[in-house]
Coordinates of C-alpha atoms and ligand atoms in Angstrom, one line a residue:
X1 CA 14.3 -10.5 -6.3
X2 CA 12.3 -11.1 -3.0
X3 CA 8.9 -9.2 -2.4
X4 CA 7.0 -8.6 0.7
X5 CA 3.8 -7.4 0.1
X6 CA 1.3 -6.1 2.6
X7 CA -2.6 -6.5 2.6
X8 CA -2.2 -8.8 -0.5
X9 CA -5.0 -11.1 -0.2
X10 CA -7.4 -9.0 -2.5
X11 CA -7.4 -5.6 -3.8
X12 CA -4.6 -3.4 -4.5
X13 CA -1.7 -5.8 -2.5
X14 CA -3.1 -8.8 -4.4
X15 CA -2.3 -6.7 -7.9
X16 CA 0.7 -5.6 -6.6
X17 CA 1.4 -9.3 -5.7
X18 CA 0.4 -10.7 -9.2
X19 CA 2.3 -8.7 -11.5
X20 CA 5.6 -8.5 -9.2
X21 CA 5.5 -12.2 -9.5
X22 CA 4.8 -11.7 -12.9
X23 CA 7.5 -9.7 -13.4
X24 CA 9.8 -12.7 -12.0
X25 CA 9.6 -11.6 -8.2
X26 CA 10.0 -14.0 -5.5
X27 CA 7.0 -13.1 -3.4
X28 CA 5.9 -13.3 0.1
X29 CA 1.7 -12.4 0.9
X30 CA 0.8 -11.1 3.8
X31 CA -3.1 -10.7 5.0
X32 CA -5.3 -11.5 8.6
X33 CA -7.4 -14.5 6.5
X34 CA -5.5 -17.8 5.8
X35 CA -7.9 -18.8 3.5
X36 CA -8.1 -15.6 1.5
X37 CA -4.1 -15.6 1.0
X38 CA -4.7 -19.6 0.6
X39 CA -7.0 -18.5 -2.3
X40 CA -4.6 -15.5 -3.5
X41 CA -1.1 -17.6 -3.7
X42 CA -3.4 -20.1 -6.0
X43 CA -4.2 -17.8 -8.2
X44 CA -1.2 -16.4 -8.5
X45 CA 0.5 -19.4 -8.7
X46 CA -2.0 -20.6 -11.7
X47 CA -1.5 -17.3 -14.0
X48 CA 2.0 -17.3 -13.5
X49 CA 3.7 -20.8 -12.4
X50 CA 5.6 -19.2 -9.4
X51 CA 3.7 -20.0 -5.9
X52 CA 3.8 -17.4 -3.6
X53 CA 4.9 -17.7 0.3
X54 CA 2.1 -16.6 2.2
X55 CA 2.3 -15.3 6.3
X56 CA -1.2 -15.2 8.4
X57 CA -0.6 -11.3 10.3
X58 CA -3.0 -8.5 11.6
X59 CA -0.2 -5.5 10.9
X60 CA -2.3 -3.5 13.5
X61 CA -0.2 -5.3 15.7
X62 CA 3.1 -5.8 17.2
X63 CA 2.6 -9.3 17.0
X64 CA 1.3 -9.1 13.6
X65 CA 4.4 -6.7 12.0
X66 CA 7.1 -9.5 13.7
X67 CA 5.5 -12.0 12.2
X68 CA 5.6 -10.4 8.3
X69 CA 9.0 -9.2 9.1
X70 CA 10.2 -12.7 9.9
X71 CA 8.3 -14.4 7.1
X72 CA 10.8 -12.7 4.7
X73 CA 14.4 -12.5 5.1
X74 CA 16.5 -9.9 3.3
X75 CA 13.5 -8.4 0.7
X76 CA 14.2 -6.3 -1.8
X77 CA 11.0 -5.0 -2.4
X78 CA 8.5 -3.8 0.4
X79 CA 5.0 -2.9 0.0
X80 CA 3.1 -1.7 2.4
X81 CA -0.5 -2.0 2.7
X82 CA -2.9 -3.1 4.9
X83 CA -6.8 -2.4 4.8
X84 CA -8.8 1.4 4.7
X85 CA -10.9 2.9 7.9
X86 CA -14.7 3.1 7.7
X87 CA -16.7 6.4 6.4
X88 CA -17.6 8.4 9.7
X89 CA -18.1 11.9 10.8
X90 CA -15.0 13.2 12.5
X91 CA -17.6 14.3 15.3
X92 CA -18.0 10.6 16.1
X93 CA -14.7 9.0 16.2
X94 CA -13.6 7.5 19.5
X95 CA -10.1 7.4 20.7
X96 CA -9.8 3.5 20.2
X97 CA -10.9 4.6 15.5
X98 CA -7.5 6.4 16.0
X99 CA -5.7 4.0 18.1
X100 CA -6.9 1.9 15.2
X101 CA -6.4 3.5 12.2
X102 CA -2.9 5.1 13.3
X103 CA -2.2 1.5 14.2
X104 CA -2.9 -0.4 10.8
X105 CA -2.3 3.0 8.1
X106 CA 0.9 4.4 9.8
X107 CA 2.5 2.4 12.7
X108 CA 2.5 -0.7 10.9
X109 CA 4.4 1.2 7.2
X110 CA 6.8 2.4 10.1
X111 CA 7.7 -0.7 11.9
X112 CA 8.0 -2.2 8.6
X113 CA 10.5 0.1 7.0
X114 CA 12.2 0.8 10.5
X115 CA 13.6 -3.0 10.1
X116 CA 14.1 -3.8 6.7
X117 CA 14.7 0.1 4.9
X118 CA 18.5 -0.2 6.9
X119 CA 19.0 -4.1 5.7
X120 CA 18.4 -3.0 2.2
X121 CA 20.9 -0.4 2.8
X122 CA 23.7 -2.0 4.1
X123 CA 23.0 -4.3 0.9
X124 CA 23.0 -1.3 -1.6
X125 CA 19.5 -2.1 -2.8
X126 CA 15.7 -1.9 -2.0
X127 CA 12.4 -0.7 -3.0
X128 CA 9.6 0.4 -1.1
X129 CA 6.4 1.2 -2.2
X130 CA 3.8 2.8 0.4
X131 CA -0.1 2.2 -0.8
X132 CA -1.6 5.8 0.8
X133 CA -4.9 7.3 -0.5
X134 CA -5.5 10.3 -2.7
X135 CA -6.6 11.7 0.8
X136 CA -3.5 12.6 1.3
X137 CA -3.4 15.4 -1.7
X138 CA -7.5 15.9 -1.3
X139 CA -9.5 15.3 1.7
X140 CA -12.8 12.7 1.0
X141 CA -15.3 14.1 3.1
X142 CA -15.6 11.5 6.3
X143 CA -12.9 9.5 5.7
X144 CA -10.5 11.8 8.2
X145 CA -9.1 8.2 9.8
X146 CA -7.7 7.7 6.4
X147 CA -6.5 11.3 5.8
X148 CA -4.4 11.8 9.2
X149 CA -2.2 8.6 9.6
X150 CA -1.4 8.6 5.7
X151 CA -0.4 12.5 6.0
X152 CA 2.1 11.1 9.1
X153 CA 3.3 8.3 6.7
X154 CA 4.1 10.8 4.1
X155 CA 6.1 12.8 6.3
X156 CA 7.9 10.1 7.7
X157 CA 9.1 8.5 4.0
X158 CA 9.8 11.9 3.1
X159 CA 12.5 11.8 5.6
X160 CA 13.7 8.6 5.3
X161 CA 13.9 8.5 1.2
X162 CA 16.6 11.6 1.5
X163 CA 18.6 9.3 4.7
X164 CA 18.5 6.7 2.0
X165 CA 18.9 8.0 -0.8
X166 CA 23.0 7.3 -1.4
X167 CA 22.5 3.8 -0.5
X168 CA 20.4 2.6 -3.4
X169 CA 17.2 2.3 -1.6
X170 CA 14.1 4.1 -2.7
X171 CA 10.8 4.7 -1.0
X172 CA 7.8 6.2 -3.0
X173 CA 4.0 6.3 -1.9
X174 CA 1.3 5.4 -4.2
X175 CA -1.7 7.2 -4.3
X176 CA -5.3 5.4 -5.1
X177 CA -8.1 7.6 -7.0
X178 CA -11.0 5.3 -6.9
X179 CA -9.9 1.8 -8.1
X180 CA -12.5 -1.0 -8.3
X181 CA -11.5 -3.4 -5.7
X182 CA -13.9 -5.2 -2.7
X183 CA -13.0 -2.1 -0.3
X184 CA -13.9 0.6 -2.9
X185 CA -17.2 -1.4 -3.4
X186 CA -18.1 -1.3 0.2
X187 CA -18.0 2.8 0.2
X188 CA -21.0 2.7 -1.2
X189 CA -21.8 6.4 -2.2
X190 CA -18.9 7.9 -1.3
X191 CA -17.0 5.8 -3.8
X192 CA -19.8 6.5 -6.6
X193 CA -19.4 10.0 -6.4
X194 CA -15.3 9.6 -6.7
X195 CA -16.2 7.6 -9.4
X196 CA -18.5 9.9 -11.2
X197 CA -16.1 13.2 -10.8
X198 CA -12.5 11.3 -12.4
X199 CA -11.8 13.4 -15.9
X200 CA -11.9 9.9 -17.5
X201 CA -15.2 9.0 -16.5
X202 CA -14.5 5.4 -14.9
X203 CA -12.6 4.0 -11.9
X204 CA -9.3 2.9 -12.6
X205 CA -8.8 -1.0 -12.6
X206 CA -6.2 -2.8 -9.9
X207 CA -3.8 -3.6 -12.8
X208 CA -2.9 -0.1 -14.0
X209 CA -2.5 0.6 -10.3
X210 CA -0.3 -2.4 -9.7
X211 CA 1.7 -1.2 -12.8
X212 CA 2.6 2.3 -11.5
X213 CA 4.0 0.1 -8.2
X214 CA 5.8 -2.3 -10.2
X215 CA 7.4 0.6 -12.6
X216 CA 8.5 1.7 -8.9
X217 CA 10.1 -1.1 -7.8
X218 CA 11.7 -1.8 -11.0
X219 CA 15.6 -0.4 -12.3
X220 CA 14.2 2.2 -14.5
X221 CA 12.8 3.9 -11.8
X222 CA 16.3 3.8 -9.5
X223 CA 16.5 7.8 -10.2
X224 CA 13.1 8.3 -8.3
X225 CA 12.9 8.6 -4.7
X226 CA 10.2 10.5 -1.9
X227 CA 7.8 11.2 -4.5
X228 CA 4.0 10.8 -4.1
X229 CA 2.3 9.3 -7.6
X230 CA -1.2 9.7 -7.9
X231 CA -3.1 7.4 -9.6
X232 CA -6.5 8.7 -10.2
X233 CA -7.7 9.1 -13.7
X234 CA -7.0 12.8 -12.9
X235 CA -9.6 13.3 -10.4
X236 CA -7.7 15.6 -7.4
X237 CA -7.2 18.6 -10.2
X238 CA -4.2 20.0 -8.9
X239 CA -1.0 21.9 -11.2
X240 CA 1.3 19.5 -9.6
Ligands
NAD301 P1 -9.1 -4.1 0.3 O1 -9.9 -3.9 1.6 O2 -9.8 -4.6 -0.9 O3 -7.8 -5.0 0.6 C1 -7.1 -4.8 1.8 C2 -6.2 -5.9 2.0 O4 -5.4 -5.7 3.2 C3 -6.8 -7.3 2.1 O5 -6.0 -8.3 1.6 C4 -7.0 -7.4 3.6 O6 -7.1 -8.8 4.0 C5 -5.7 -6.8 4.1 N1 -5.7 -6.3 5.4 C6 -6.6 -5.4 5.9 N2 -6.3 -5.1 7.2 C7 -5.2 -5.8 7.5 C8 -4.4 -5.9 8.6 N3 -4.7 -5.2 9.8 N4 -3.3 -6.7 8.6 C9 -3.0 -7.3 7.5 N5 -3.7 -7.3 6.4 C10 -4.8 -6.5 6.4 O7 -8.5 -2.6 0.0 P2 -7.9 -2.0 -1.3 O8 -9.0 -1.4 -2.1 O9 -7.0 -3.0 -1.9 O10 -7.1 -0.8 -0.7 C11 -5.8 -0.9 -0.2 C12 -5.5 0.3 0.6 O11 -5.6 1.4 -0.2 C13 -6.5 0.5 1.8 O12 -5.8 1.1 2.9 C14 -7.4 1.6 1.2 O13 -8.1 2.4 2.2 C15 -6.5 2.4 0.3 N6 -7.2 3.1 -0.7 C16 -7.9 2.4 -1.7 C17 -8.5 3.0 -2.7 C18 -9.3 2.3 -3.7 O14 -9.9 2.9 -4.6 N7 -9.3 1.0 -3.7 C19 -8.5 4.4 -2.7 C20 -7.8 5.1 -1.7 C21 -7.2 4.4 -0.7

């Protein structure tokens, strides 16, 4: 199996990353840093003896989504990912934060699946995995960059999954409650007081989030398609 992951140079990509290759996955990283993804593929190759390929992109551009397309012919499994907006009062956002943030949270998810969901189903297989926000169920106060382009990305796999759907190829979003990565740390207060309302009293760790992805992208889960898994330690208290 071939991976592609998005925004895997730390955080929530780099888990996904780890324990795909863990699980045997032939993986590609993708990131803006050389020496971060340098760093990453080391690591990665140390815990499990499998070196990953890594590709140098900014997927907030054109530029940057040819690039990570090209660095990985014929995947099987997609994730996409790439970093969160900043915290700021929707009374202050300029029309370059949306260029921005629809650039690098929905454009980029799109161009992605747009060239690689219809290889995957001329081949009877693929797996995609979106990385949203729990934004998208609950809104976090001030972080309305992240809400809007992940609600357009949810719409737009909610469409595709069903075109899909007969030809083997799934495509799921994944929803982050607080989970204690680098970005997480550098929301400050926001992300303490997510932390402090989750039922279970704790943010949630990037392994069990990488596990839900993984469980997405495996066989078991070939029955599941255009769903939208939270994974939040319970914290948006909804029936369903
Ligand atoms: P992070 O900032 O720790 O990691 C982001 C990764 O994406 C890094 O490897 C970074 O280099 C890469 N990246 C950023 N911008 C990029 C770009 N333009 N092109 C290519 N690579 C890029 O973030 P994280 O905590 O791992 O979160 C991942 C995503 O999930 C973010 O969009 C974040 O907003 C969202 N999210 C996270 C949480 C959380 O609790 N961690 C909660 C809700 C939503």
């Amino acid at each position: 199996m071939k991976a592609l992951v998005c925004g895997a140079s730390r955080g929530l990509g780099y888990a996904c990353a780890l324990e795909l290759a863990r699980e045997g996955a032939t993986v590609t990283l993708v990131a803006r840093s050389g020496a971060a993804l340098t760093e990453a593929a080391e690591t990665i190759e140390t815990q499990t003896g499998r070196r990953p390929a890594t590709v140098i992109a900014d997927l907030s551009t054109i530029e940057g989504r040819e690039a990570a397309i090209a660095s990985c012919t014929a995947p099987d499994i997609l994730i996409t990912n790439a970093g969160g907006p900043p915290s700021q009062s929707y009374d202050s956002l300029t029309n370059e934060d949306w260029q921005k943030a629809l650039a690098t949270n929905f454009l980029a998810a799109e161009a992605l699946i747009r060239s690689i969901v219809p290889k995957m189903a001329a081949r009877g297989h693929g797996r995609v995995v979106n990385i949203t926000s729990m934004s998208v169920r609950v809104p976090v106060p001030d972080l309305d960059l992240s809400t809007a382009p992940r609600l357009a990305l949810t719409g737009y796999v909610a469409g595709v999954a069903r075109k899909v759907a007969a030809r083997g190829v799934t495509l799921n979003c994944v929803l982050p409650g607080p989970i204690l990565t680098e970005r997480i740390a550098e929301l400050g207060d926001t992300a303490d007081a997510l932390i402090a309302d989750v039922p279970m009293k704790r943010g949630g760790t990037p392994e069990e989030f990488a596990a839900a992805c993984v469980f997405l992208c495996s066989r078991q889960a070939a029955f599941i398609t255009g769903q939208n898994l939270l994974v939040d330690g319970g914290l948006c208290r909804l029936t369903m």
